[in-house]
Amino acid sequence: MSVENEDEEKIIWHFFYPLWPDMGSLNSQNVKSVLTLMDLSRSKNVEEENPRVVHCSAGVGRTGTFVALEFLMGELQGGAWEGWDQSEEKGNDAIFETVDQLRQQRKTMVQAVEQYIFLYEVLRKQWEEKYRLPCFGGEHTHDSPPEEGKNPVFRAIPENK
């Protein structure tokens, strides 16, 4: 992109992802494609002076989910959860804390319950694959959303601040 009367030229990469419904989450068949989009977007914006800008229609639901997932996937891939033992964790919930931090910056980030659950489901699956662990309960329970009270990692969604 060139701006008139400016000597500097910047390359802008624009990615459009139409498969993610507003106020909803991705179905299990599209999770891999959004993870691929994240990888591609990250690879095109490696320079500090070339920031990534993420936005959906309102800039809170899908945007918040994308930003939270991107951050948490980085934590997972970087080994932040290596050796994690749920029985030792008292009140620490990386997903809950990340969404809460985002909501301190923008009120309704990760807007819908389905988006919040989506974060838990995708990250659990990625964690199981990274550490080659069997799926919770011995089957692919992450293919359908959990019901409150039936999933040990489900936690009440924090109030929008």
Coordinates of C-alpha atoms in Angstrom, one line a residue:
M1 CA 0.0 0.0 0.0
S2 CA 1.3 3.5 -0.8
V3 CA 0.1 6.7 0.8
E4 CA 0.3 9.8 -1.3
N5 CA 3.1 12.2 -0.4
E6 CA 4.9 9.4 1.6
D7 CA 8.1 7.6 0.6
E8 CA 7.3 4.5 2.6
E9 CA 5.4 1.6 1.2
K10 CA 3.9 -1.1 3.4
I11 CA 2.7 -4.6 2.5
I12 CA -0.8 -5.3 3.9
W13 CA -2.1 -8.8 4.2
H14 CA -5.9 -9.0 4.4
F15 CA -7.5 -12.3 5.4
F16 CA -11.2 -12.9 5.3
Y17 CA -12.7 -15.9 7.1
P18 CA -16.4 -16.3 6.3
L19 CA -17.0 -19.7 8.0
W20 CA -17.2 -18.4 11.5
P21 CA -20.8 -17.3 12.4
D22 CA -21.4 -14.1 14.3
M23 CA -22.2 -14.8 18.0
G24 CA -21.1 -18.5 17.5
S25 CA -18.2 -20.8 17.3
L26 CA -16.7 -22.9 14.6
N27 CA -17.9 -26.4 14.0
S28 CA -15.3 -29.2 14.5
Q29 CA -14.7 -29.5 10.7
N30 CA -13.5 -25.9 10.5
V31 CA -11.2 -25.8 13.5
K32 CA -8.1 -26.9 11.5
S33 CA -8.7 -24.2 8.9
V34 CA -8.8 -21.4 11.5
L35 CA -5.6 -22.8 13.1
T36 CA -4.0 -22.7 9.7
L37 CA -5.3 -19.1 9.2
M38 CA -3.6 -18.2 12.5
D39 CA -0.3 -19.7 11.4
L40 CA -0.5 -17.9 8.1
S41 CA -1.4 -14.6 9.7
R42 CA 1.4 -14.9 12.2
S43 CA 3.9 -15.8 9.5
K44 CA 3.0 -12.7 7.4
N45 CA 3.3 -10.4 10.4
V46 CA 6.6 -11.4 12.0
E47 CA 8.1 -7.9 11.9
E48 CA 7.4 -5.7 14.9
E49 CA 6.6 -2.7 12.7
N50 CA 4.0 -4.8 10.9
P51 CA 1.4 -5.4 13.5
R52 CA -1.6 -7.7 13.2
V53 CA -5.0 -6.2 13.4
V54 CA -8.0 -8.6 14.0
H55 CA -11.6 -7.5 13.6
C56 CA -15.0 -9.0 13.1
S57 CA -18.3 -7.2 12.7
A58 CA -18.4 -5.7 16.3
G59 CA -14.8 -6.5 17.2
V60 CA -15.5 -8.4 20.4
G61 CA -17.0 -12.0 19.9
R62 CA -15.0 -13.7 17.2
T63 CA -12.2 -11.1 17.6
G64 CA -11.8 -11.9 21.3
T65 CA -12.0 -15.6 20.7
F66 CA -9.3 -15.4 17.9
V67 CA -7.0 -13.2 20.1
A68 CA -7.5 -15.4 23.2
L69 CA -6.9 -18.6 21.2
E70 CA -3.8 -17.2 19.5
F71 CA -2.3 -16.2 22.8
L72 CA -3.2 -19.4 24.6
M73 CA -2.0 -21.5 21.7
G74 CA 1.3 -19.7 22.0
E75 CA 1.4 -20.5 25.7
L76 CA 0.7 -24.2 25.0
Q77 CA 3.3 -24.4 22.2
G78 CA 5.8 -22.6 24.3
G79 CA 5.5 -25.2 27.0
A80 CA 3.8 -23.1 29.6
W81 CA 1.4 -26.0 30.5
E82 CA 4.0 -28.8 30.4
G83 CA 3.6 -31.1 33.3
W84 CA 0.3 -29.4 34.2
D85 CA -1.7 -31.3 36.8
Q86 CA -5.2 -30.2 37.4
S87 CA -5.2 -31.6 40.9
E88 CA -2.4 -29.2 41.9
E89 CA -4.1 -26.2 40.4
K90 CA -6.3 -24.3 42.9
G91 CA -8.2 -21.6 41.1
N92 CA -5.7 -21.1 38.2
D93 CA -7.5 -21.3 34.9
A94 CA -5.4 -19.9 32.0
I95 CA -8.4 -19.6 29.7
F96 CA -10.6 -17.8 32.3
E97 CA -7.8 -15.5 33.2
T98 CA -7.0 -14.7 29.6
V99 CA -10.6 -13.8 28.8
D100 CA -10.8 -11.7 31.9
Q101 CA -7.7 -9.8 30.9
L102 CA -9.1 -9.2 27.4
R103 CA -12.4 -8.0 29.0
Q104 CA -10.5 -5.5 31.1
Q105 CA -9.3 -4.0 27.8
R106 CA -12.6 -4.3 25.9
K107 CA -15.8 -5.1 27.7
T108 CA -17.4 -8.0 25.8
M109 CA -14.5 -9.9 24.3
V110 CA -15.4 -13.5 23.8
Q111 CA -19.1 -12.6 23.5
A112 CA -21.0 -15.8 23.5
V113 CA -21.0 -18.9 25.7
E114 CA -20.3 -21.0 22.6
Q115 CA -17.2 -19.0 21.9
Y116 CA -16.0 -19.4 25.5
I117 CA -16.6 -23.2 25.4
F118 CA -14.9 -23.3 22.0
L119 CA -11.7 -22.1 23.6
Y120 CA -11.7 -24.9 26.2
E121 CA -12.5 -27.5 23.6
V122 CA -9.9 -26.5 21.1
L123 CA -7.2 -26.0 23.7
R124 CA -8.0 -29.3 25.4
K125 CA -7.7 -31.1 22.0
Q126 CA -4.4 -29.3 21.2
W127 CA -3.0 -30.1 24.7
E128 CA -4.0 -33.8 24.3
E129 CA -2.3 -34.0 20.8
K130 CA 0.8 -32.1 22.0
Y131 CA 1.4 -34.4 24.9
R132 CA 0.0 -37.5 23.2
L133 CA -2.6 -38.1 25.8
P134 CA -5.9 -39.9 25.4
C135 CA -9.0 -37.7 25.1
F136 CA -10.8 -37.0 28.4
G137 CA -13.1 -39.9 29.1
G138 CA -11.3 -42.1 26.5
E139 CA -13.3 -40.7 23.6
H140 CA -13.4 -37.5 21.5
T141 CA -15.7 -35.6 23.9
H142 CA -14.4 -32.3 22.3
D143 CA -16.5 -32.9 19.2
S144 CA -19.6 -31.7 21.0
P145 CA -19.9 -28.8 23.5
P146 CA -19.9 -29.8 27.2
E147 CA -22.8 -29.2 29.5
E148 CA -22.2 -27.1 32.6
G149 CA -21.3 -29.2 35.5
K150 CA -20.3 -32.2 33.3
N151 CA -16.9 -30.9 32.2
P152 CA -14.1 -30.6 34.8
V153 CA -12.5 -27.7 33.0
F154 CA -15.8 -25.7 32.5
R155 CA -15.9 -22.7 34.7
A156 CA -18.6 -20.0 35.0
I157 CA -18.1 -17.2 32.5
P158 CA -17.0 -14.0 34.1
E159 CA -19.4 -11.1 34.0
N160 CA -18.7 -8.6 31.3
K161 CA -17.0 -5.7 32.9

